[in-house]
Tab-separated table of C-alpha atoms in Angstrom:
chain	number	residue	atom	x	y	z
A	158	MET	CA	12.788	-17.132	2.102
A	159	SER	CA	13.185	-20.497	0.463
A	160	ILE	CA	10.417	-21.748	-1.869
A	161	GLN	CA	9.302	-25.178	-0.691
A	162	THR	CA	5.670	-25.280	-2.054
A	163	MET	CA	4.461	-23.736	-5.290
A	164	ALA	CA	0.773	-23.282	-6.245
A	165	LEU	CA	-0.040	-23.315	-9.927
A	166	VAL	CA	-3.330	-21.622	-10.850
A	167	GLY	CA	-4.323	-22.615	-14.428
A	168	THR	CA	-3.452	-26.176	-15.520
A	169	GLY	CA	-3.391	-25.795	-19.352
A	170	VAL	CA	-0.378	-26.671	-21.437
A	171	MET	CA	1.853	-23.908	-20.103
A	172	GLY	CA	0.841	-24.279	-16.518
A	173	MET	CA	1.392	-28.029	-16.469
A	174	GLY	CA	4.770	-27.498	-18.141
A	175	ILE	CA	5.812	-25.296	-15.239
A	176	ALA	CA	4.277	-27.700	-12.729
A	177	GLN	CA	6.327	-30.531	-14.361
A	178	ILE	CA	9.790	-28.911	-14.077
A	179	ALA	CA	9.096	-27.738	-10.484
A	180	ALA	CA	7.985	-31.176	-9.263
A	181	GLN	CA	10.877	-32.918	-11.014
A	182	ALA	CA	13.232	-30.540	-9.202
A	183	GLY	CA	11.770	-31.559	-5.846
A	184	VAL	CA	9.245	-28.733	-5.281
A	185	ASN	CA	5.820	-29.531	-3.889
A	186	VAL	CA	3.174	-28.250	-6.413
A	187	LEU	CA	-0.420	-27.495	-5.623
A	188	LEU	CA	-2.602	-27.600	-8.817
A	189	PHE	CA	-5.840	-25.488	-9.053
A	190	ASP	CA	-8.115	-24.568	-12.028
A	191	ALA	CA	-11.456	-22.981	-11.849
A	192	ARG	CA	-12.692	-25.186	-14.713
A	193	ASP	CA	-14.298	-28.383	-13.208
A	194	GLY	CA	-12.018	-31.327	-13.634
A	195	ALA	CA	-9.250	-29.415	-15.484
A	196	ALA	CA	-6.519	-29.890	-12.790
A	197	HIS	CA	-7.206	-33.636	-12.710
A	198	THR	CA	-6.960	-33.814	-16.440
A	199	GLY	CA	-3.759	-31.785	-16.424
A	200	LYS	CA	-2.187	-34.147	-13.913
A	201	GLU	CA	-3.322	-37.218	-15.862
A	202	LYS	CA	-1.902	-35.841	-19.103
A	203	LEU	CA	1.409	-35.098	-17.348
A	204	LYS	CA	1.451	-38.750	-16.028
A	205	GLN	CA	1.185	-39.915	-19.689
A	206	THR	CA	4.107	-37.575	-20.653
A	207	LEU	CA	6.294	-38.846	-17.718
A	208	ASP	CA	5.481	-42.475	-18.652
A	209	LYS	CA	6.562	-41.875	-22.174
A	210	LEU	CA	9.885	-40.370	-20.936
A	211	GLN	CA	10.341	-43.509	-18.695
A	212	ALA	CA	9.738	-45.709	-21.727
A	213	LYS	CA	12.487	-43.880	-23.547
A	214	GLY	CA	14.832	-44.321	-20.596
A	215	LYS	CA	15.011	-40.642	-19.796
A	216	LEU	CA	13.369	-41.120	-16.324
A	217	THR	CA	13.316	-44.032	-13.921
A	218	GLU	CA	10.141	-45.485	-12.395
A	219	ASP	CA	11.177	-43.882	-9.007
A	220	ASP	CA	11.527	-40.467	-10.766
A	221	VAL	CA	7.991	-40.707	-12.158
A	222	LYS	CA	6.530	-41.890	-8.910
A	223	ALA	CA	8.239	-39.059	-6.853
A	224	THR	CA	7.167	-36.317	-9.398
A	225	LEU	CA	3.611	-37.376	-9.245
A	226	GLU	CA	3.567	-37.490	-5.557
A	227	ARG	CA	4.629	-33.942	-5.438
A	228	LEU	CA	1.626	-32.831	-7.470
A	229	VAL	CA	-1.495	-32.303	-5.352
A	230	VAL	CA	-4.844	-31.397	-7.056
A	231	LEU	CA	-6.948	-28.867	-5.075
A	232	ASP	CA	-10.611	-28.449	-5.051
A	233	LYS	CA	-10.802	-24.870	-3.901
A	234	LEU	CA	-8.574	-21.828	-4.323
A	235	GLU	CA	-8.386	-21.349	-0.602
A	236	GLN	CA	-6.269	-24.409	-0.361
A	237	ILE	CA	-3.346	-22.642	-1.749
A	238	LYS	CA	-2.953	-20.716	1.492
A	239	ASP	CA	0.406	-22.419	2.565
A	240	ALA	CA	2.246	-21.810	-0.847
A	241	ASP	CA	5.477	-19.938	-0.847
A	242	LEU	CA	5.124	-19.036	-4.492
A	243	VAL	CA	1.902	-18.766	-6.495
A	244	VAL	CA	2.230	-18.864	-10.350
A	245	GLU	CA	-0.720	-17.743	-12.431
A	246	ALA	CA	-1.102	-19.218	-15.831
A	247	ILE	CA	-4.525	-18.327	-17.143
A	248	ILE	CA	-5.994	-16.563	-20.169
A	249	GLU	CA	-4.041	-13.458	-21.296
A	250	ASN	CA	-6.605	-10.940	-20.180
A	251	LEU	CA	-5.625	-8.066	-17.720
A	252	GLU	CA	-9.014	-7.735	-15.929
A	253	ILE	CA	-9.496	-11.438	-15.504
A	254	LYS	CA	-5.909	-11.816	-14.131
A	255	GLN	CA	-6.363	-8.813	-11.853
A	256	THR	CA	-9.632	-10.353	-10.356
A	257	LEU	CA	-7.808	-13.520	-9.766
A	258	PHE	CA	-4.874	-11.761	-8.073
A	259	LYS	CA	-7.275	-10.219	-5.602
A	260	GLN	CA	-8.714	-13.656	-4.795
A	261	ILE	CA	-5.305	-15.278	-4.408
A	262	GLU	CA	-3.943	-12.368	-2.204
A	263	ALA	CA	-7.016	-12.877	0.102
A	264	VAL	CA	-5.839	-16.383	1.030
A	265	ILE	CA	-2.114	-16.543	0.930
A	266	SER	CA	0.500	-15.226	3.479
A	267	PRO	CA	1.807	-11.693	3.380
A	268	GLU	CA	5.265	-13.172	2.599
A	269	ALA	CA	4.196	-15.324	-0.378
A	270	ILE	CA	5.383	-14.415	-3.787
A	271	LEU	CA	2.698	-13.916	-6.533
A	272	VAL	CA	3.778	-14.217	-10.120
A	273	SER	CA	2.202	-14.174	-13.595
A	274	ASN	CA	3.239	-16.207	-16.638
A	275	THR	CA	2.065	-13.354	-18.840
A	276	SER	CA	3.697	-12.981	-22.182
A	277	SER	CA	2.658	-9.345	-22.989
A	278	LEU	CA	0.618	-7.672	-20.087
A	279	SER	CA	2.035	-5.146	-17.724
A	280	VAL	CA	3.272	-6.589	-14.426
A	281	THR	CA	2.799	-3.127	-12.923
A	282	ALA	CA	-0.801	-3.087	-14.060
A	283	LEU	CA	-1.433	-6.647	-12.592
A	284	ALA	CA	0.094	-5.677	-9.283
A	285	THR	CA	-2.422	-2.811	-8.798
A	286	ALA	CA	-5.079	-5.346	-7.913
A	287	CYS	CA	-3.017	-6.295	-4.745
A	288	GLN	CA	-2.441	-4.640	-1.491
A	289	HIS	CA	1.145	-5.888	-1.302
A	290	GLN	CA	2.323	-4.943	-4.715
A	291	GLY	CA	6.025	-5.420	-3.968
A	292	ARG	CA	5.592	-9.235	-4.063
A	293	VAL	CA	4.103	-9.241	-7.553
A	294	ALA	CA	6.487	-10.100	-10.532
A	295	GLY	CA	6.343	-11.688	-13.989
A	296	PHE	CA	7.629	-15.128	-14.485
A	297	HIS	CA	7.369	-15.750	-18.220
A	298	PHE	CA	8.192	-19.308	-19.499
A	299	PHE	CA	8.060	-20.424	-23.118
A	300	ASN	CA	6.350	-23.433	-24.676
A	301	PRO	CA	7.221	-26.241	-24.367
A	302	VAL	CA	8.411	-25.361	-20.901
A	303	PRO	CA	10.595	-28.507	-20.186
A	304	LEU	CA	12.580	-28.008	-23.374
A	305	MET	CA	12.714	-24.190	-23.443
A	306	LYS	CA	15.304	-23.631	-20.707
A	307	ILE	CA	14.598	-19.850	-20.328
A	308	VAL	CA	12.289	-17.780	-18.095
A	309	GLU	CA	11.866	-14.023	-18.081
A	310	VAL	CA	11.849	-12.543	-14.530
A	311	ILE	CA	9.961	-9.269	-14.865
A	312	ALA	CA	10.113	-6.488	-12.240
A	313	GLY	CA	7.146	-4.289	-12.056
A	314	LEU	CA	7.623	-0.622	-11.087
A	315	VAL	CA	7.229	-1.466	-7.463
A	316	THR	CA	8.396	-5.055	-7.255
A	317	ASP	CA	10.760	-5.701	-4.319
A	318	GLU	CA	14.242	-6.543	-5.203
A	319	HIS	CA	14.405	-9.545	-2.908
A	320	VAL	CA	11.407	-11.065	-4.959
A	321	ILE	CA	13.352	-10.822	-8.201
A	322	GLU	CA	16.459	-12.375	-6.471
A	323	GLU	CA	14.338	-15.219	-5.123
A	324	LEU	CA	12.834	-15.931	-8.616
A	325	LEU	CA	16.257	-15.931	-10.219
A	326	ASP	CA	17.412	-18.469	-7.755
A	327	PHE	CA	14.257	-20.642	-8.133
A	328	ALA	CA	14.516	-20.531	-11.889
A	329	LYS	CA	18.086	-22.016	-11.556
A	330	ARG	CA	16.837	-24.608	-9.147
A	331	ILE	CA	14.356	-25.904	-11.651
A	332	GLY	CA	16.761	-26.092	-14.454
A	333	HIS	CA	16.024	-22.876	-16.230
A	334	LEU	CA	18.095	-19.701	-16.925
A	335	GLY	CA	16.340	-16.722	-15.394
A	336	VAL	CA	16.850	-13.424	-17.231
A	337	ARG	CA	15.943	-10.198	-15.509
A	338	THR	CA	13.910	-7.645	-17.500
A	339	LYS	CA	12.089	-4.450	-16.888
A	340	ASP	CA	8.395	-4.354	-17.277
A	341	THR	CA	8.010	-3.137	-20.877
A	342	PRO	CA	5.762	-4.437	-23.618
A	343	GLY	CA	6.809	-7.794	-24.795
A	344	PHE	CA	9.655	-7.885	-22.192
A	345	ILE	CA	12.794	-9.310	-24.024
A	346	VAL	CA	11.922	-12.254	-26.259
A	347	ASN	CA	8.503	-11.208	-27.625
A	348	HIS	CA	9.795	-7.680	-27.952
A	349	THR	CA	12.726	-8.676	-30.055
A	350	GLY	CA	10.611	-11.180	-32.007
A	351	ARG	CA	8.418	-8.285	-33.410
A	352	ALA	CA	11.343	-7.360	-35.777
A	353	TYR	CA	11.296	-10.783	-37.475
A	354	SER	CA	7.650	-11.081	-37.860
A	355	THR	CA	6.605	-7.546	-38.859
A	356	GLU	CA	9.472	-7.292	-41.299
A	357	GLY	CA	8.494	-10.495	-43.010
A	358	LEU	CA	4.959	-9.177	-43.340
A	359	LYS	CA	6.104	-5.936	-44.797
A	360	ILE	CA	8.284	-7.625	-47.381
A	361	LEU	CA	5.270	-9.804	-48.426
A	362	GLY	CA	2.970	-6.612	-48.477
A	363	GLU	CA	5.493	-4.850	-50.737
A	364	GLY	CA	5.240	-7.700	-53.290
A	365	VAL	CA	8.984	-8.432	-53.143
A	366	THR	CA	8.492	-12.180	-53.443
A	367	THR	CA	6.140	-15.017	-52.461
A	368	VAL	CA	5.302	-16.535	-49.046
A	369	SER	CA	7.488	-19.538	-49.898
A	370	GLU	CA	10.466	-17.629	-51.056
A	371	ILE	CA	10.460	-15.308	-48.000
A	372	ASP	CA	10.537	-18.311	-45.677
A	373	ARG	CA	13.083	-20.202	-47.877
A	374	ILE	CA	15.458	-17.183	-47.878
A	375	LEU	CA	15.361	-16.674	-44.182
A	376	ARG	CA	15.321	-20.327	-43.292
A	377	ASP	CA	17.817	-21.815	-45.758
A	378	GLY	CA	19.946	-18.659	-46.400
A	379	ALA	CA	19.914	-16.721	-43.048
A	380	GLY	CA	19.698	-19.639	-40.752
A	381	PHE	CA	16.457	-19.132	-38.926
A	382	ARG	CA	14.785	-22.286	-37.799
A	383	MET	CA	11.471	-21.244	-39.448
A	384	GLY	CA	10.511	-18.704	-41.842
A	385	PRO	CA	8.303	-15.823	-40.368
A	386	LEU	CA	5.192	-16.689	-42.218
A	387	GLU	CA	5.345	-20.441	-41.407
A	388	LEU	CA	6.032	-19.381	-37.903
A	389	PHE	CA	2.775	-17.397	-37.886
A	390	ASP	CA	0.969	-20.471	-39.044
A	391	LEU	CA	2.419	-22.446	-36.217
A	392	THR	CA	1.703	-20.020	-33.455
A	393	ALA	CA	-1.713	-19.087	-34.994
A	394	LEU	CA	-2.802	-15.604	-35.839
A	395	ASP	CA	-5.612	-15.477	-33.224
A	396	VAL	CA	-2.660	-15.520	-30.672
A	397	SER	CA	0.083	-13.599	-32.560
A	398	HIS	CA	-1.889	-10.811	-34.252
A	399	PRO	CA	-3.391	-9.405	-30.978
A	400	VAL	CA	0.129	-9.546	-29.504
A	401	MET	CA	1.393	-7.522	-32.446
A	402	GLU	CA	-1.425	-4.943	-32.056
A	403	SER	CA	-0.966	-4.868	-28.252
A	404	ILE	CA	2.780	-4.161	-28.371
A	405	TYR	CA	2.448	-1.531	-31.165
A	406	ASN	CA	-0.188	0.278	-29.193
A	407	GLN	CA	1.629	-0.032	-25.865
A	408	PHE	CA	4.609	1.673	-27.509
A	409	TYR	CA	2.254	4.420	-28.801
A	410	GLN	CA	2.478	3.464	-32.464
A	411	GLU	CA	6.272	3.105	-32.586
A	412	PRO	CA	7.029	2.399	-36.260
A	413	ARG	CA	9.369	-0.494	-35.479
A	414	TYR	CA	6.362	-2.491	-34.328
A	415	ARG	CA	3.818	-1.640	-36.993
A	416	PRO	CA	1.614	-4.561	-37.822
A	417	HIS	CA	0.242	-5.355	-41.235
A	418	PRO	CA	-3.327	-5.267	-42.359
A	419	LEU	CA	-3.010	-8.640	-43.949
A	420	THR	CA	-2.875	-10.528	-40.778
A	421	ARG	CA	-6.010	-8.733	-39.510
A	422	GLN	CA	-7.814	-9.784	-42.617
A	423	MET	CA	-6.691	-13.432	-42.231
A	424	LEU	CA	-7.836	-13.314	-38.532
A	425	THR	CA	-11.190	-12.002	-39.579
A	426	ALA	CA	-11.494	-14.730	-42.237
A	427	GLY	CA	-10.565	-17.441	-39.753
A	428	ARG	CA	-7.365	-18.447	-41.640
A	429	VAL	CA	-5.245	-18.361	-38.532
A	430	GLY	CA	-2.865	-21.140	-39.298
A	431	ARG	CA	-1.949	-24.867	-39.048
A	432	LYS	CA	-4.541	-25.742	-36.445
A	433	VAL	CA	-7.428	-24.797	-38.814
A	434	GLY	CA	-5.732	-26.143	-41.929
A	435	HIS	CA	-5.200	-22.763	-43.545
A	436	GLY	CA	-2.992	-19.820	-42.870
A	437	PHE	CA	-0.174	-18.557	-45.118
A	438	TYR	CA	-0.085	-22.212	-46.314
A	439	GLN	CA	-2.600	-24.969	-46.422
A	440	TYR	CA	-2.347	-27.996	-44.264
A	441	VAL	CA	-3.712	-31.636	-44.218
A	442	ASP	CA	-3.336	-33.471	-40.975
A	443	GLY	CA	-0.950	-30.793	-39.791
A	444	LYS	CA	1.323	-31.103	-42.740
A	445	LYS	CA	2.085	-28.282	-45.207
A	446	ILE	CA	0.895	-29.216	-48.673
A	447	ASP	CA	1.521	-26.118	-50.871
A	448	GLU	CA	4.922	-24.761	-50.307
A	449	ALA	CA	6.243	-23.805	-53.676
A	450	PRO	CA	9.406	-25.637	-55.050
A	451	LEU	CA	12.638	-23.746	-55.971
A	452	GLN	CA	12.324	-21.547	-59.031
A	453	SER	CA	13.190	-23.225	-62.275
A	454	VAL	CA	16.690	-22.556	-63.490
A	455	PRO	CA	16.980	-21.175	-67.085
A	456	ASN	CA	18.604	-23.689	-69.482
A	457	ILE	CA	21.732	-21.745	-70.421
A	458	THR	CA	25.181	-23.178	-71.408
A	459	ILE	CA	26.907	-20.125	-73.030
A	460	PHE	CA	27.513	-17.233	-70.781
A	461	ASP	CA	28.658	-13.597	-71.274
A	462	LYS	CA	31.626	-12.125	-69.282
A	463	VAL	CA	30.734	-11.049	-65.703
A	464	TRP	CA	31.874	-7.761	-64.210
A	465	VAL	CA	31.732	-7.657	-60.374
A	466	ALA	CA	31.321	-4.789	-57.982
A	467	THR	CA	31.017	-5.120	-54.151
A	468	ASP	CA	30.623	-2.930	-51.132
A	469	LEU	CA	32.934	-5.224	-49.142
A	470	GLU	CA	36.198	-6.663	-50.470
A	471	GLN	CA	35.581	-10.006	-48.764
A	472	ASP	CA	32.407	-10.410	-50.949
A	473	ALA	CA	34.484	-9.742	-54.225
A	474	ASP	CA	36.918	-12.549	-53.259
A	475	ILE	CA	34.018	-15.103	-52.705
A	476	LEU	CA	32.138	-14.143	-55.922
A	477	LYS	CA	35.306	-14.227	-58.056
A	478	GLN	CA	36.413	-17.603	-56.653
A	479	TYR	CA	32.984	-18.997	-57.357
A	480	LEU	CA	32.835	-17.656	-60.976
A	481	ASN	CA	36.272	-18.842	-61.709
A	482	ALA	CA	35.310	-22.308	-60.319
A	483	GLN	CA	32.319	-22.454	-62.648
A	484	GLY	CA	34.348	-21.475	-65.711
A	485	ILE	CA	32.806	-17.999	-66.077
A	486	GLU	CA	35.020	-15.412	-67.789
A	487	LEU	CA	35.517	-12.290	-65.622
A	488	ASP	CA	35.428	-8.788	-67.029
A	489	SER	CA	38.271	-7.284	-64.954
A	490	ALA	CA	38.214	-3.830	-66.441
A	491	GLU	CA	37.518	-0.797	-64.258
A	492	ASP	CA	34.283	-0.240	-66.185
A	493	PRO	CA	32.103	-3.155	-67.612
A	494	ALA	CA	32.101	-3.863	-71.359
A	495	ASN	CA	28.880	-3.111	-73.175
A	496	ASP	CA	27.863	-6.754	-73.283
A	497	SER	CA	28.973	-7.783	-69.788
A	498	LEU	CA	26.652	-8.959	-66.997
A	499	CYS	CA	27.070	-6.665	-64.057
A	500	ILE	CA	26.762	-8.534	-60.653
A	501	VAL	CA	26.719	-5.997	-57.655
A	502	ALA	CA	26.930	-7.175	-54.082
A	503	THR	CA	25.231	-4.341	-52.374
A	504	TYR	CA	23.845	-3.628	-48.810
A	505	GLY	CA	20.752	-1.755	-47.949
A	506	GLU	CA	19.811	-0.656	-51.468
A	507	ASP	CA	17.813	-1.899	-54.343
A	508	ALA	CA	19.334	-2.731	-57.647
A	509	THR	CA	18.234	0.574	-59.327
A	510	THR	CA	19.884	2.730	-56.714
A	511	THR	CA	23.095	0.723	-56.801
A	512	ALA	CA	23.166	0.923	-60.674
A	513	LEU	CA	22.750	4.682	-60.533
A	514	ARG	CA	25.315	5.147	-57.797
A	515	LEU	CA	27.946	3.142	-59.690
A	516	GLY	CA	27.105	4.593	-63.092
A	517	LEU	CA	26.015	1.267	-64.553
A	518	ASN	CA	23.532	0.435	-67.216
A	519	PRO	CA	20.446	-0.791	-65.218
A	520	GLU	CA	19.615	-3.271	-68.049
A	521	HIS	CA	22.706	-5.304	-67.275
A	522	VAL	CA	22.637	-5.242	-63.458
A	523	VAL	CA	21.650	-8.093	-61.108
A	524	ALA	CA	22.340	-7.596	-57.394
A	525	ILE	CA	23.240	-10.487	-54.999
A	526	ASP	CA	22.750	-10.701	-51.272
A	527	MET	CA	25.984	-11.674	-49.650
A	528	ILE	CA	24.780	-11.591	-45.976
A	529	THR	CA	23.379	-15.028	-46.190
A	530	ASP	CA	25.430	-18.248	-46.189
A	531	PHE	CA	26.667	-18.275	-49.884
A	532	ASN	CA	26.952	-22.072	-50.018
A	533	ARG	CA	23.322	-22.695	-48.747
A	534	HIS	CA	21.126	-20.359	-50.594
A	535	ARG	CA	21.502	-17.320	-52.797
A	536	THR	CA	19.190	-14.419	-53.509
A	537	LEU	CA	19.322	-12.431	-56.619
A	538	MET	CA	17.621	-9.115	-57.376
A	539	PRO	CA	17.453	-7.610	-60.915
A	540	SER	CA	16.684	-3.874	-61.358
A	541	LEU	CA	13.308	-2.896	-62.771
A	542	ALA	CA	14.972	-2.457	-66.101
A	543	THR	CA	17.274	-5.525	-66.194
A	544	SER	CA	16.699	-7.517	-69.429
A	545	ARG	CA	15.489	-11.143	-69.398
A	546	HIS	CA	18.813	-12.063	-70.997
A	547	TYR	CA	20.882	-11.006	-68.030
A	548	LYS	CA	18.347	-12.052	-65.411
A	549	ASP	CA	18.422	-15.650	-66.788
A	550	GLN	CA	22.213	-15.524	-67.159
A	551	ALA	CA	22.655	-14.620	-63.377
A	552	HIS	CA	20.081	-17.258	-62.280
A	553	ALA	CA	21.853	-20.047	-64.260
A	554	ILE	CA	25.360	-19.034	-63.158
A	555	PHE	CA	24.547	-18.946	-59.466
A	556	ALA	CA	22.506	-22.252	-59.637
A	557	LYS	CA	25.451	-23.998	-61.551
A	558	ASP	CA	26.660	-25.801	-58.443
A	559	GLY	CA	23.298	-27.031	-57.361
A	560	THR	CA	22.740	-24.361	-54.651
A	561	GLY	CA	19.232	-22.995	-54.334
A	562	VAL	CA	18.549	-19.634	-55.861
A	563	SER	CA	15.703	-17.124	-55.228
A	564	VAL	CA	15.093	-14.404	-57.698
A	565	ILE	CA	13.123	-11.532	-56.150
A	566	ALA	CA	11.639	-8.192	-57.187
A	567	GLU	CA	13.442	-4.983	-56.276
A	568	SER	CA	13.598	-4.220	-52.536
A	569	VAL	CA	15.796	-2.142	-50.279
A	570	GLY	CA	17.903	-4.573	-48.401
A	571	PHE	CA	16.685	-7.730	-50.250
A	572	VAL	CA	14.885	-10.065	-47.860
A	573	ALA	CA	17.493	-11.336	-45.531
A	574	GLN	CA	19.569	-8.118	-45.019
A	575	ARG	CA	16.642	-6.018	-44.002
A	576	THR	CA	15.208	-8.766	-41.701
A	577	LEU	CA	18.513	-9.428	-39.954
A	578	ALA	CA	19.326	-5.774	-39.551
A	579	MET	CA	15.883	-5.148	-37.953
A	580	VAL	CA	16.312	-8.034	-35.507
A	581	ILE	CA	19.916	-6.876	-34.522
A	582	ASN	CA	18.814	-3.245	-34.397
A	583	LEU	CA	15.890	-3.774	-32.218
A	584	ALA	CA	18.089	-5.904	-29.816
A	585	CYS	CA	20.407	-2.970	-29.677
A	586	ASP	CA	17.586	-0.547	-28.890
A	587	ILE	CA	16.420	-2.839	-25.982
A	588	ALA	CA	19.895	-2.799	-24.618
A	589	GLN	CA	19.985	1.083	-25.125
A	590	GLN	CA	16.897	1.376	-23.100
A	591	GLN	CA	18.363	-0.790	-20.377
A	592	ILE	CA	15.355	-3.180	-20.414
A	593	ALA	CA	17.805	-5.996	-19.839
A	594	THR	CA	21.601	-6.380	-20.051
A	595	ALA	CA	23.123	-7.069	-23.329
A	596	SER	CA	24.197	-10.583	-22.359
A	597	ASP	CA	20.695	-11.441	-21.002
A	598	ILE	CA	19.043	-10.166	-24.221
A	599	ASP	CA	21.454	-12.359	-26.210
A	600	GLN	CA	20.781	-15.461	-24.212
A	601	ALA	CA	17.078	-14.919	-23.805
A	602	VAL	CA	16.459	-14.441	-27.584
A	603	LYS	CA	18.676	-17.371	-28.564
A	604	LEU	CA	16.969	-19.699	-26.151
A	605	GLY	CA	13.460	-18.339	-26.487
A	606	LEU	CA	13.292	-18.037	-30.163
A	607	GLY	CA	15.753	-20.590	-31.292
A	608	TYR	CA	17.997	-18.259	-33.291
A	609	PRO	CA	21.384	-19.622	-34.267
A	610	PHE	CA	23.006	-16.691	-32.433
A	611	GLY	CA	21.816	-14.209	-29.941
A	612	PRO	CA	20.926	-11.024	-31.809
A	613	LEU	CA	23.884	-8.938	-30.538
A	614	SER	CA	26.364	-11.834	-31.156
A	615	TRP	CA	24.802	-12.157	-34.592
A	616	GLY	CA	25.478	-8.597	-35.252
A	617	ASP	CA	29.053	-9.089	-34.250
A	618	HIS	CA	29.294	-12.149	-36.517
A	619	LEU	CA	27.999	-10.250	-39.496
A	620	GLY	CA	29.729	-7.052	-38.684
A	621	ALA	CA	28.140	-4.015	-36.891
A	622	GLU	CA	29.420	-1.704	-39.708
A	623	ARG	CA	27.596	-3.754	-42.294
A	624	ILE	CA	24.329	-3.776	-40.251
A	625	LEU	CA	24.684	-0.023	-39.789
A	626	LEU	CA	25.166	0.599	-43.649
A	627	ILE	CA	22.102	-1.515	-44.338
A	628	LEU	CA	19.979	0.545	-41.924
A	629	GLU	CA	21.353	3.891	-43.039
A	630	ARG	CA	20.725	3.306	-46.633
A	631	MET	CA	17.115	1.838	-46.069
A	632	SER	CA	16.421	4.868	-43.953
A	633	ALA	CA	17.768	7.243	-46.621
A	634	ILE	CA	15.757	5.529	-49.501
A	635	THR	CA	12.435	4.845	-47.773
A	636	LEU	CA	12.355	7.726	-45.200
A	637	ASP	CA	10.587	5.182	-42.989
A	638	PRO	CA	11.566	5.743	-39.271
A	639	ARG	CA	11.245	1.974	-38.570
A	640	TYR	CA	14.766	1.629	-40.110
A	641	ARG	CA	16.491	4.262	-38.177
A	642	PRO	CA	19.618	2.865	-36.475
A	643	SER	CA	19.822	2.572	-32.700
A	644	PRO	CA	22.498	4.689	-30.975
A	645	TRP	CA	23.798	1.507	-29.357
A	646	LEU	CA	24.555	0.181	-32.749
A	647	GLN	CA	25.863	3.403	-34.211
A	648	ARG	CA	28.474	4.067	-31.421
A	649	ARG	CA	29.664	0.483	-31.286
A	650	ALA	CA	30.048	0.289	-35.176
A	651	HIS	CA	31.976	3.611	-35.259
A	652	LEU	CA	34.306	2.570	-32.431
A	653	ASN	CA	34.712	-1.079	-33.743
A	654	LEU	CA	33.421	-2.555	-30.483
A	655	SER	CA	31.305	-5.667	-29.932
A	656	LEU	CA	27.594	-5.017	-29.643
A	657	LEU	CA	27.807	-6.775	-26.254
A	658	HIS	CA	30.252	-4.174	-25.048
A	659	THR	CA	29.057	-2.163	-22.047
A	660	ALA	CA	30.683	0.838	-20.453
């Protein structure tokens, strides 16, 4: 079967984005929306978008005309009867979607494919509303559809294989990468994204540091496009919190996906994010107005000797080169002198645990996170007992070259380590469960969430052994099962294989 005509039911932002890329690719698109006038409004807004693209030279006049001619607004649902593919893009509510699927199946041909753009609902459950369940699949796009070149192709428990193959081919035809995934909560992208969002909330809830510092460390240091808390403000908690709760409950309270009470409180209070002017930050005309500046650097010009201990030799080289370049005298003895500042580059631990493990005086110890880009941003973590003298010394030393420094309270795994480890570990677990192939997980998350690497490639870049060390230590200290390492990660780290390696 070759898809020549697509019907789009639900002409909101997502629906019209799907309609746009299909029509631009030469597909005839039937537009229907149960809301009076909504389909006409959707087409008119799309015309304005296409006109702007033409004005910028990205489309020709003929391109715009041809695309608009392929978009046909319908008055009644029954008029979709000749569609080869029907895409549902309405409200994320299982019962409402099931009712619509029954209505659609009553008018389309037995051979037509019926898909949902659902981001979190079970495709298998949606299909139960239909007599021909084998033709039902998920076809999940990301907003904005024309720019996010990825679509998850979700097979329900009884979806026919030819339907998945047809959708993968269709995705390619309309300029998107289709990635096959099993019908599990959150599929690939939203499933993996739980690690980033929930760990950011857990760090905030533990009082490790402020909203601004969490976002700054993960954005400027780790390389994420946005911090998790500013991302919540963008997506809005009235959308993201119910998804967190849904995925957590669908996985029968799996600790990896545990939401935080704070976002439920914020949702109750109506502080859902940028669109209402207040979330984790405040906004005026959509612009953030209260992100805190970098922490003030102590005014220190005379420094004590610095003794360095690291878990990885490569970190010792980086730190000693930096300290030498800044004119800081090193304490090179096997054990630190009584008046030396002790800088420890540790993984997975808090500063107290590292000090005790190495037999150091906790009053002199400041830990540094070396998992982030050392030349972009640095995170320091004193122990609970570290004196102000040594805290200020460390802060001043690592800010000497003008690089931003965040000083946080004690935490297992700092901020970036634990967040990156959770993202990578969850992707490993998704691969272990065979929800999708390792390469599809990597591509889907990179394109769907805008990460600088796919999560498995990121693990390879940082080193699987280092990620495993972080998780093992956090698990041992906290006894929290959310940090247990995936078997996929453990085996590949022990065998020195890529996290993308498959048998």
